[in-house]
Amino acid sequence: QQQVKQSPQSLIVQKGGIPIINCAYENTAFDYFPWYQQFPGKGPALLIAIRPDVSEKKEGRFTISFNKSAKQFSLHIMDSQPGDSATYFCAAMYTGNQFYFGTGTSLTVIP
Amino acid sequence: GAVVSQHPSWVICKSGTSVKIECRSLDFQATTMFWYRQFPKQSLMLMATSNEGSKATYEQGVEKDKFLINHASLTLSTLTVTSAHPEDSSFYICSASPGHYYQPQHFGDGTRLSIL
């Protein structure tokens, strides 16, 4: 059973657009929600993370929006660039390191 | 900070041989290390979790005798694929965590394993 559901599977946007990737979870025990960016042939790199006591967190062009009541969170990439083309994974974590990853979203930013 | 080094990055070997992959946390002590397998265009599949000084916990369906994990120190974990066969060819990725609350996993760059 997929603990964290991620959509869409793939996404194509024009340069400067704002791609949005969504994740949903059921288990209310999750208390930490990181996003990872992965380029081909590389391991995932931590992008940004949020805790459920915060509704939004911004780091540079990346923003996480968190809706605790709906058990959903999303990643927004402002002013997207071709260099942002990668696969993005959301994750959810219990306190104590039990991690669950989403299925990934392949983002392509067209110049 | 939070650098995880994985070695080798790519290995090709004959069927039946054993392959060892190393995962090192370079600038922090990793209480817990994780090993994942990733197929093309798919998500990460957790294989096992290891805590320093204790036996690894394997996920359901992962053969512990095939995939030997050792976490002998707070900065090093190894995955040995024993008697490898072509179906073991994959991208293997390790990650490490300091083990404190709200600490994310930090990933190595993965090992591309090809068994001929």
Coordinates of N, CA and C in Angstrom, one line a residue:
Chain A
Q1 N 0.9 -1.2 0.0 CA 0.0 0.0 0.0 C 0.9 1.2 0.0
Q2 N 0.6 2.1 -1.0 CA 1.4 3.3 -1.1 C 1.0 4.3 0.1
Q3 N 2.0 4.6 0.9 CA 1.7 5.5 2.1 C 1.6 6.9 1.7
V4 N 2.3 7.3 0.6 CA 2.3 8.7 0.2 C 2.0 8.7 -1.3
K5 N 0.9 9.3 -1.7 CA 0.5 9.3 -3.1 C 0.9 10.7 -3.7
Q6 N 1.6 10.6 -4.9 CA 2.2 11.7 -5.5 C 1.6 11.9 -6.9
S7 N 1.3 13.1 -7.3 CA 0.9 13.4 -8.7 C 1.3 14.8 -9.1
P8 N 1.4 15.0 -10.4 CA 1.3 14.0 -11.5 C 2.5 13.2 -11.6
Q9 N 2.5 12.2 -12.5 CA 3.6 11.4 -12.7 C 4.7 12.1 -13.6
S10 N 4.2 13.0 -14.5 CA 5.1 13.8 -15.3 C 4.5 15.1 -15.5
L11 N 5.3 16.1 -15.8 CA 4.9 17.5 -15.9 C 5.8 18.2 -16.9
I12 N 5.2 18.9 -17.8 CA 6.0 19.7 -18.7 C 5.6 21.2 -18.6
V13 N 6.5 22.1 -18.4 CA 6.1 23.5 -18.3 C 7.1 24.3 -19.1
Q14 N 6.7 25.5 -19.5 CA 7.6 26.5 -20.2 C 8.4 27.2 -19.1
K15 N 9.6 27.6 -19.6 CA 10.5 28.4 -18.7 C 9.7 29.6 -18.1
G16 N 9.9 29.8 -16.8 CA 9.2 30.8 -16.1 C 7.8 30.4 -15.5
G17 N 7.3 29.3 -15.9 CA 6.1 28.8 -15.4 C 6.3 28.3 -13.9
I18 N 5.1 27.9 -13.3 CA 5.1 27.5 -11.9 C 4.6 26.1 -11.9
P19 N 5.4 25.1 -12.0 CA 5.0 23.7 -11.8 C 4.6 23.4 -10.4
I20 N 3.5 22.6 -10.2 CA 3.0 22.3 -8.9 C 2.9 20.8 -8.8
I21 N 3.5 20.2 -7.8 CA 3.5 18.8 -7.6 C 2.8 18.5 -6.2
N22 N 1.9 17.6 -6.3 CA 1.0 17.3 -5.1 C 1.3 16.0 -4.5
C23 N 1.2 15.9 -3.1 CA 1.3 14.7 -2.4 C 0.2 14.6 -1.4
A24 N -0.2 13.4 -1.1 CA -1.3 13.2 -0.1 C -0.9 12.0 0.8
Y25 N -1.3 12.0 2.0 CA -1.0 10.9 2.9 C -2.2 10.6 3.8
E26 N -2.2 9.5 4.4 CA -3.3 9.1 5.3 C -2.9 9.0 6.8
N27 N -1.7 8.6 7.0 CA -1.3 8.4 8.4 C -0.9 9.7 9.1
T28 N -1.7 10.0 10.1 CA -1.5 11.3 10.8 C -0.3 11.2 11.7
A29 N 0.3 10.1 11.8 CA 1.6 10.0 12.6 C 2.8 10.6 11.9
F30 N 2.6 10.8 10.6 CA 3.7 11.5 9.9 C 3.9 12.9 10.5
D31 N 5.2 13.3 10.7 CA 5.4 14.6 11.3 C 6.6 15.4 10.7
Y32 N 7.0 14.9 9.5 CA 8.1 15.6 8.8 C 7.9 15.3 7.3
F33 N 8.0 16.3 6.5 CA 7.7 16.1 5.1 C 8.8 16.8 4.2
P34 N 9.8 16.0 3.8 CA 10.8 16.6 2.9 C 10.5 16.4 1.4
W35 N 11.1 17.2 0.6 CA 11.1 17.0 -0.8 C 12.5 16.8 -1.3
Y36 N 12.6 15.9 -2.3 CA 13.9 15.6 -2.8 C 13.9 15.8 -4.3
Q37 N 15.1 16.2 -4.9 CA 15.3 16.4 -6.3 C 16.3 15.4 -6.8
Q38 N 16.0 14.7 -7.8 CA 17.0 13.7 -8.3 C 17.2 13.9 -9.8
F39 N 18.5 14.1 -10.2 CA 18.9 14.2 -11.6 C 19.4 12.8 -12.0
P40 N 19.3 12.5 -13.3 CA 19.6 11.1 -13.8 C 21.0 10.7 -13.4
G41 N 21.1 9.5 -12.9 CA 22.4 8.9 -12.5 C 22.9 9.4 -11.2
K42 N 22.1 10.2 -10.4 CA 22.5 10.7 -9.2 C 21.6 10.3 -8.1
G43 N 22.0 10.4 -6.8 CA 21.1 10.2 -5.7 C 20.2 11.4 -5.5
P44 N 19.1 11.2 -4.8 CA 18.2 12.3 -4.4 C 18.9 13.3 -3.5
A45 N 18.6 14.6 -3.7 CA 19.2 15.6 -2.9 C 18.0 16.3 -2.2
L46 N 18.2 16.6 -0.9 CA 17.2 17.3 -0.1 C 17.0 18.7 -0.7
L47 N 15.7 19.0 -0.9 CA 15.4 20.3 -1.5 C 14.9 21.3 -0.4
I48 N 13.8 20.8 0.3 CA 13.1 21.6 1.2 C 12.3 20.7 2.1
A49 N 12.0 21.1 3.3 CA 11.2 20.2 4.2 C 10.3 21.1 5.1
I50 N 9.2 20.4 5.5 CA 8.3 21.2 6.4 C 7.7 20.3 7.5
R51 N 7.4 20.9 8.6 CA 6.7 20.2 9.7 C 5.3 20.6 9.7
P52 N 4.4 19.7 10.2 CA 2.9 20.0 10.1 C 2.4 21.2 10.9
D53 N 3.3 21.8 11.7 CA 2.8 23.0 12.5 C 3.0 24.3 11.7
V54 N 3.4 24.1 10.4 CA 3.6 25.3 9.5 C 2.8 25.0 8.3
S55 N 2.2 26.1 7.7 CA 1.3 25.9 6.5 C 2.1 26.2 5.2
E56 N 3.2 26.9 5.4 CA 4.0 27.2 4.2 C 5.4 27.4 4.5
K57 N 6.3 27.0 3.6 CA 7.7 27.3 3.8 C 8.3 27.6 2.5
K58 N 9.1 28.6 2.4 CA 9.7 29.0 1.2 C 11.3 29.1 1.3
E59 N 11.9 28.5 0.3 CA 13.4 28.6 0.2 C 13.8 28.9 -1.2
G60 N 14.2 30.1 -1.4 CA 14.5 30.5 -2.8 C 13.2 30.4 -3.7
R61 N 13.4 29.7 -4.8 CA 12.2 29.6 -5.7 C 11.3 28.4 -5.4
F62 N 11.6 27.7 -4.3 CA 10.8 26.5 -3.9 C 10.0 26.8 -2.7
T63 N 8.7 26.4 -2.8 CA 7.7 26.7 -1.7 C 7.0 25.4 -1.5
I64 N 6.9 25.0 -0.2 CA 6.0 23.9 0.2 C 4.7 24.5 0.8
S65 N 3.6 24.1 0.3 CA 2.3 24.4 1.0 C 1.8 23.2 1.7
F66 N 1.3 23.3 2.9 CA 0.9 22.2 3.7 C -0.5 22.4 4.2
N67 N -1.3 21.4 4.0 CA -2.7 21.5 4.5 C -3.0 20.3 5.4
K68 N -2.8 20.5 6.7 CA -2.9 19.4 7.6 C -4.3 18.8 7.7
S69 N -5.3 19.5 7.6 CA -6.7 19.0 7.7 C -7.0 18.1 6.5
A70 N -6.4 18.5 5.3 CA -6.7 17.7 4.1 C -5.6 16.6 3.9
K71 N -4.6 16.6 4.8 CA -3.5 15.7 4.7 C -2.8 15.7 3.3
Q72 N -2.6 16.9 2.9 CA -1.9 17.1 1.6 C -0.8 18.2 1.7
F73 N 0.2 18.0 0.8 CA 1.2 19.0 0.7 C 1.7 19.1 -0.7
S74 N 2.2 20.2 -1.1 CA 2.6 20.4 -2.5 C 3.9 21.2 -2.6
L75 N 4.5 21.0 -3.7 CA 5.8 21.8 -4.0 C 5.5 22.7 -5.2
H76 N 5.8 24.0 -5.0 CA 5.7 24.9 -6.1 C 7.1 25.4 -6.5
I77 N 7.4 25.5 -7.8 CA 8.7 26.0 -8.2 C 8.4 27.3 -9.0
M78 N 8.8 28.4 -8.4 CA 8.6 29.7 -9.0 C 9.6 29.9 -10.1
D79 N 9.2 30.6 -11.2 CA 10.1 31.0 -12.2 C 11.0 29.8 -12.7
S80 N 10.3 28.7 -13.0 CA 11.1 27.5 -13.3 C 12.1 27.7 -14.5
Q81 N 13.2 27.0 -14.4 CA 14.2 27.1 -15.3 C 14.5 25.7 -15.9
P82 N 15.1 25.6 -17.1 CA 15.5 24.3 -17.7 C 16.3 23.5 -16.7
G83 N 17.2 24.1 -15.9 CA 18.0 23.4 -14.9 C 17.2 22.7 -13.8
D84 N 15.9 23.1 -13.7 CA 15.1 22.4 -12.7 C 14.5 21.1 -13.2
S85 N 14.8 20.8 -14.5 CA 14.3 19.5 -15.0 C 14.9 18.4 -14.3
A86 N 14.1 17.6 -13.6 CA 14.6 16.5 -12.8 C 13.4 15.7 -12.3
T87 N 13.6 14.7 -11.5 CA 12.5 14.0 -10.9 C 12.4 14.4 -9.4
Y88 N 11.2 14.7 -9.0 CA 11.0 15.2 -7.6 C 10.2 14.1 -6.9
F89 N 10.7 13.9 -5.7 CA 10.0 13.0 -4.8 C 9.6 13.7 -3.5
C90 N 8.3 13.5 -3.1 CA 7.9 13.9 -1.8 C 8.2 12.7 -0.8
A91 N 8.2 13.0 0.4 CA 8.4 11.9 1.4 C 7.7 12.3 2.7
A92 N 7.4 11.3 3.5 CA 6.8 11.6 4.8 C 7.5 10.7 5.8
M93 N 7.6 11.2 7.0 CA 8.5 10.6 8.0 C 7.8 10.6 9.4
Y94 N 8.0 9.4 10.0 CA 7.7 9.4 11.5 C 8.8 10.0 12.2
T95 N 8.6 10.5 13.4 CA 9.7 10.8 14.3 C 10.4 9.4 14.5
G96 N 11.7 9.4 14.3 CA 12.4 8.1 14.5 C 12.8 7.5 13.2
N97 N 12.7 8.3 12.1 CA 13.3 7.9 10.8 C 12.6 6.9 9.9
Q98 N 11.4 6.6 10.2 CA 10.6 5.7 9.3 C 10.2 6.6 8.1
F99 N 10.8 6.4 6.9 CA 10.5 7.2 5.8 C 9.7 6.5 4.7
Y100 N 8.8 7.3 4.1 CA 8.0 6.8 3.0 C 8.1 7.8 1.8
F101 N 8.4 7.3 0.6 CA 8.5 8.2 -0.5 C 7.3 8.1 -1.4
G102 N 7.1 9.2 -2.1 CA 6.1 9.2 -3.2 C 6.7 8.5 -4.4
T103 N 5.9 8.4 -5.4 CA 6.3 7.7 -6.6 C 7.1 8.5 -7.6
G104 N 7.2 9.8 -7.3 CA 8.1 10.6 -8.1 C 7.3 11.4 -9.3
T105 N 7.8 12.5 -9.6 CA 7.3 13.3 -10.7 C 8.4 13.8 -11.6
S106 N 8.3 13.4 -12.8 CA 9.4 13.9 -13.8 C 9.0 15.2 -14.4
L107 N 9.8 16.2 -14.1 CA 9.5 17.6 -14.5 C 10.5 17.9 -15.7
T108 N 9.9 18.5 -16.7 CA 10.6 19.0 -17.8 C 10.3 20.5 -18.0
V109 N 11.3 21.3 -18.0 CA 11.1 22.7 -18.2 C 11.6 23.1 -19.6
I110 N 10.8 23.5 -20.5 CA 11.1 23.8 -21.8 C 11.7 25.2 -21.9
P111 N 12.8 25.4 -22.6 CA 13.4 26.8 -22.7 C 12.5 27.7 -23.4
Chain B
G1 N 27.5 20.8 4.3 CA 27.4 19.7 5.3 C 26.5 18.6 4.9
A2 N 26.5 17.5 5.7 CA 25.7 16.3 5.4 C 26.0 15.7 4.1
V3 N 27.3 15.3 4.0 CA 27.7 14.6 2.7 C 27.8 13.1 2.9
V4 N 27.2 12.4 2.0 CA 27.3 11.0 2.0 C 28.0 10.5 0.7
S5 N 29.0 9.7 0.9 CA 29.8 9.3 -0.2 C 29.5 7.8 -0.5
Q6 N 29.3 7.4 -1.7 CA 29.0 6.0 -2.1 C 30.0 5.6 -3.1
H7 N 30.5 4.4 -2.9 CA 31.5 3.9 -3.8 C 31.4 2.4 -4.0
P8 N 31.6 1.9 -5.2 CA 31.9 2.6 -6.5 C 30.6 3.2 -7.1
S9 N 30.8 4.1 -8.0 CA 29.6 4.7 -8.7 C 29.1 3.8 -9.8
W10 N 29.9 2.9 -10.3 CA 29.5 2.0 -11.4 C 30.4 0.8 -11.3
V11 N 29.7 -0.4 -11.5 CA 30.5 -1.6 -11.5 C 29.8 -2.6 -12.4
I12 N 30.6 -3.3 -13.2 CA 30.2 -4.3 -14.1 C 30.9 -5.6 -13.7
C13 N 30.2 -6.7 -13.5 CA 30.9 -7.9 -13.1 C 30.1 -9.1 -13.7
K14 N 30.8 -10.2 -13.7 CA 30.2 -11.4 -14.2 C 29.2 -12.1 -13.2
S15 N 28.3 -12.8 -13.8 CA 27.3 -13.5 -13.0 C 28.0 -14.5 -12.0
G16 N 27.6 -14.5 -10.8 CA 28.2 -15.4 -9.8 C 29.2 -14.8 -8.9
T17 N 29.6 -13.6 -9.2 CA 30.6 -12.9 -8.3 C 29.8 -12.1 -7.3
S18 N 30.6 -11.7 -6.2 CA 30.0 -10.8 -5.2 C 30.5 -9.4 -5.3
V19 N 29.7 -8.5 -5.0 CA 30.0 -7.1 -5.2 C 29.8 -6.4 -3.9
K20 N 30.7 -5.5 -3.4 CA 30.6 -4.8 -2.2 C 30.4 -3.3 -2.6
I21 N 29.4 -2.7 -2.0 CA 29.2 -1.2 -2.2 C 29.4 -0.6 -0.8
E22 N 30.1 0.5 -0.8 CA 30.4 1.2 0.5 C 29.6 2.5 0.6
C23 N 29.1 2.9 1.7 CA 28.4 4.1 2.0 C 29.0 4.8 3.2
R24 N 29.5 6.0 3.0 CA 30.2 6.7 4.1 C 29.5 8.1 4.4
S25 N 29.3 8.4 5.6 CA 28.9 9.7 6.0 C 30.2 10.5 6.3
L26 N 30.4 11.6 5.6 CA 31.7 12.2 5.7 C 31.8 13.3 6.8
D27 N 30.7 13.9 7.1 CA 30.8 15.0 8.0 C 29.8 14.9 9.2
F28 N 29.2 13.7 9.4 CA 28.3 13.5 10.5 C 28.3 12.1 10.9
Q29 N 27.9 11.8 12.1 CA 27.7 10.4 12.5 C 26.3 9.9 12.2
A30 N 26.3 8.8 11.5 CA 25.0 8.3 11.0 C 24.6 7.1 11.9
T31 N 23.6 7.4 12.7 CA 23.1 6.4 13.6 C 22.4 5.3 12.7
T32 N 21.7 5.8 11.7 CA 21.0 4.9 10.9 C 21.3 5.1 9.4
M33 N 21.5 4.0 8.7 CA 21.7 4.0 7.3 C 20.7 3.2 6.6
F34 N 20.4 3.6 5.3 CA 19.3 2.9 4.6 C 19.9 2.5 3.2
W35 N 19.4 1.4 2.7 CA 19.8 1.0 1.4 C 18.5 0.9 0.5
Y36 N 18.6 1.5 -0.6 CA 17.5 1.5 -1.6 C 17.9 0.9 -2.9
R37 N 16.9 0.4 -3.6 CA 17.1 0.0 -5.0 C 16.1 0.8 -5.8
Q38 N 16.6 1.2 -7.0 CA 15.8 2.0 -7.9 C 15.8 1.5 -9.3
F39 N 14.7 1.2 -9.8 CA 14.6 0.8 -11.2 C 14.3 2.1 -12.1
P40 N 14.6 2.0 -13.4 CA 14.5 3.2 -14.2 C 13.1 3.8 -14.1
K41 N 13.1 5.1 -13.9 CA 11.9 5.9 -13.9 C 10.9 5.5 -12.8
Q42 N 11.4 4.9 -11.7 CA 10.6 4.5 -10.6 C 11.1 5.1 -9.3
S43 N 10.3 4.9 -8.3 CA 10.7 5.5 -7.0 C 11.7 4.6 -6.3
L44 N 12.1 5.1 -5.2 CA 13.1 4.3 -4.4 C 12.4 3.2 -3.6
M45 N 13.0 2.1 -3.7 CA 12.4 0.9 -3.0 C 13.4 0.6 -1.8
L46 N 12.9 0.8 -0.6 CA 13.7 0.5 0.6 C 14.0 -1.0 0.7
M47 N 15.3 -1.3 0.8 CA 15.7 -2.7 0.9 C 15.9 -3.1 2.4
A48 N 16.6 -2.2 3.1 CA 16.9 -2.5 4.5 C 17.3 -1.2 5.2
T49 N 17.2 -1.3 6.6 CA 17.6 -0.3 7.5 C 18.6 -0.8 8.4
S50 N 19.7 -0.1 8.6 CA 20.7 -0.6 9.5 C 21.1 0.4 10.5
N51 N 21.2 0.0 11.8 CA 21.7 0.8 12.8 C 23.1 0.3 13.3
E52 N 23.9 1.3 13.6 CA 25.3 1.0 13.9 C 25.4 -0.1 15.0
G53 N 26.1 -1.1 14.8 CA 26.4 -2.1 15.8 C 25.3 -3.2 15.9
S54 N 24.2 -3.1 15.1 CA 23.2 -4.1 15.2 C 22.9 -4.7 13.8
K55 N 22.1 -5.7 13.8 CA 21.7 -6.4 12.6 C 20.8 -5.5 11.8
A56 N 20.9 -5.6 10.5 CA 20.0 -4.8 9.6 C 18.6 -5.4 9.6
T57 N 17.6 -4.5 9.4 CA 16.2 -4.9 9.3 C 15.9 -4.8 7.8
Y58 N 15.5 -6.0 7.3 CA 15.2 -6.1 5.9 C 13.7 -5.9 5.6
E59 N 13.4 -5.3 4.5 CA 12.0 -5.2 4.1 C 11.5 -6.5 3.5
Q60 N 10.2 -6.7 3.6 CA 9.6 -7.9 3.1 C 10.0 -8.2 1.6
G61 N 10.4 -9.4 1.4 CA 10.7 -9.7 0.0 C 12.2 -9.6 -0.4
V62 N 13.0 -9.0 0.5 CA 14.4 -8.8 0.3 C 15.2 -9.9 0.9
E63 N 16.0 -10.6 0.2 CA 16.7 -11.8 0.7 C 17.9 -11.3 1.5
K64 N 17.9 -11.6 2.8 CA 19.0 -11.1 3.6 C 20.3 -11.9 3.3
D65 N 20.2 -13.1 2.8 CA 21.4 -13.8 2.5 C 22.0 -13.4 1.1
K66 N 21.2 -12.8 0.3 CA 21.7 -12.2 -1.0 C 22.3 -10.9 -0.8
F67 N 21.6 -10.1 0.0 CA 22.1 -8.7 0.2 C 22.5 -8.5 1.7
L68 N 23.8 -8.7 1.8 CA 24.4 -8.6 3.2 C 24.8 -7.2 3.5
I69 N 24.3 -6.7 4.7 CA 24.5 -5.4 5.1 C 25.3 -5.4 6.4
N70 N 26.3 -4.5 6.4 CA 27.1 -4.4 7.6 C 27.2 -2.9 8.0
H71 N 27.0 -2.5 9.2 CA 27.1 -1.1 9.7 C 28.0 -1.1 10.9
A72 N 29.3 -1.3 10.6 CA 30.2 -1.5 11.7 C 30.6 -0.2 12.4
S73 N 30.4 0.9 11.8 CA 30.8 2.1 12.5 C 29.7 3.2 12.2
L74 N 29.8 4.3 12.9 CA 28.9 5.4 12.7 C 29.1 6.2 11.4
T75 N 30.1 5.8 10.6 CA 30.3 6.5 9.4 C 30.3 5.6 8.2
L76 N 30.2 4.3 8.4 CA 30.3 3.3 7.3 C 29.3 2.2 7.3
S77 N 28.7 2.0 6.2 CA 27.8 0.8 6.0 C 28.2 0.2 4.7
T78 N 28.1 -1.1 4.6 CA 28.4 -1.7 3.3 C 27.3 -2.7 2.9
L79 N 27.0 -2.8 1.6 CA 26.1 -3.7 1.0 C 26.8 -4.6 0.1
T80 N 26.7 -5.9 0.4 CA 27.4 -6.9 -0.4 C 26.3 -7.7 -1.2
V81 N 26.3 -7.6 -2.5 CA 25.4 -8.5 -3.3 C 26.2 -9.8 -3.6
T82 N 25.7 -10.8 -3.0 CA 26.4 -12.1 -3.1 C 25.9 -12.9 -4.3
S83 N 26.8 -13.6 -4.9 CA 26.5 -14.4 -6.1 C 25.5 -13.7 -7.0
A84 N 26.0 -12.6 -7.5 CA 25.1 -11.7 -8.2 C 24.6 -12.3 -9.6
H85 N 23.4 -12.1 -10.0 CA 22.9 -12.5 -11.2 C 22.3 -11.3 -12.0
P86 N 22.1 -11.5 -13.3 CA 21.6 -10.4 -14.1 C 20.4 -9.6 -13.5
E87 N 19.5 -10.4 -12.9 CA 18.3 -9.7 -12.3 C 18.7 -8.8 -11.1
D88 N 19.9 -8.9 -10.6 CA 20.3 -8.0 -9.6 C 20.8 -6.7 -10.1
S89 N 20.9 -6.6 -11.4 CA 21.4 -5.3 -12.0 C 20.4 -4.2 -11.7
S90 N 20.9 -3.1 -11.2 CA 20.0 -2.0 -10.8 C 20.8 -0.9 -10.3
F91 N 20.2 0.2 -9.9 CA 20.8 1.3 -9.3 C 20.6 1.2 -7.8
Y92 N 21.6 1.1 -7.0 CA 21.5 1.0 -5.6 C 22.0 2.3 -4.9
I93 N 21.2 2.8 -4.0 CA 21.4 4.1 -3.4 C 21.4 3.9 -1.9
C94 N 22.4 4.5 -1.2 CA 22.4 4.5 0.3 C 22.0 5.9 0.8
S95 N 21.5 5.9 2.0 CA 21.3 7.2 2.7 C 21.7 7.0 4.1
A96 N 21.9 8.2 4.7 CA 22.3 8.2 6.1 C 21.6 9.3 6.9
S97 N 21.3 9.0 8.1 CA 20.6 9.9 9.0 C 21.3 10.0 10.3
P98 N 21.4 11.3 10.9 CA 22.0 11.4 12.2 C 21.1 10.7 13.3
G99 N 19.9 10.5 13.0 CA 19.0 9.9 13.9 C 18.3 10.8 14.9
H100 N 18.5 12.1 14.7 CA 17.8 13.0 15.6 C 16.4 13.3 15.0
Y101 N 15.5 13.8 15.8 CA 14.2 14.1 15.4 C 14.3 15.2 14.2
Y102 N 13.4 15.0 13.3 CA 13.3 15.9 12.2 C 14.5 16.1 11.4
Q103 N 15.3 15.1 11.3 CA 16.5 15.1 10.5 C 16.3 14.2 9.3
P104 N 16.5 14.8 8.1 CA 16.2 14.1 6.9 C 17.3 13.1 6.6
Q105 N 17.0 12.2 5.6 CA 18.0 11.3 5.1 C 18.8 12.1 4.1
H106 N 20.1 11.8 4.1 CA 21.0 12.4 3.1 C 21.6 11.2 2.2
F107 N 21.4 11.4 0.9 CA 21.7 10.3 0.0 C 23.1 10.4 -0.6
G108 N 23.6 9.2 -0.9 CA 24.8 9.1 -1.7 C 24.4 9.2 -3.2
D109 N 25.4 9.2 -4.1 CA 25.1 9.3 -5.5 C 24.7 8.0 -6.2
G110 N 24.7 7.0 -5.5 CA 24.2 5.7 -6.1 C 25.3 4.9 -6.7
T111 N 25.0 3.6 -6.9 CA 25.9 2.7 -7.6 C 25.1 2.0 -8.7
R112 N 25.6 2.1 -9.9 CA 25.0 1.4 -11.0 C 25.7 0.1 -11.1
L113 N 24.9 -1.0 -10.9 CA 25.4 -2.3 -10.9 C 24.9 -3.1 -12.1
S114 N 25.8 -3.6 -12.9 CA 25.5 -4.3 -14.1 C 26.1 -5.7 -14.0
I115 N 25.3 -6.7 -14.1 CA 25.8 -8.1 -14.0 C 25.6 -8.7 -15.4
L116 N 26.7 -9.2 -15.9 CA 26.7 -9.8 -17.2 C 26.4 -11.3 -17.2

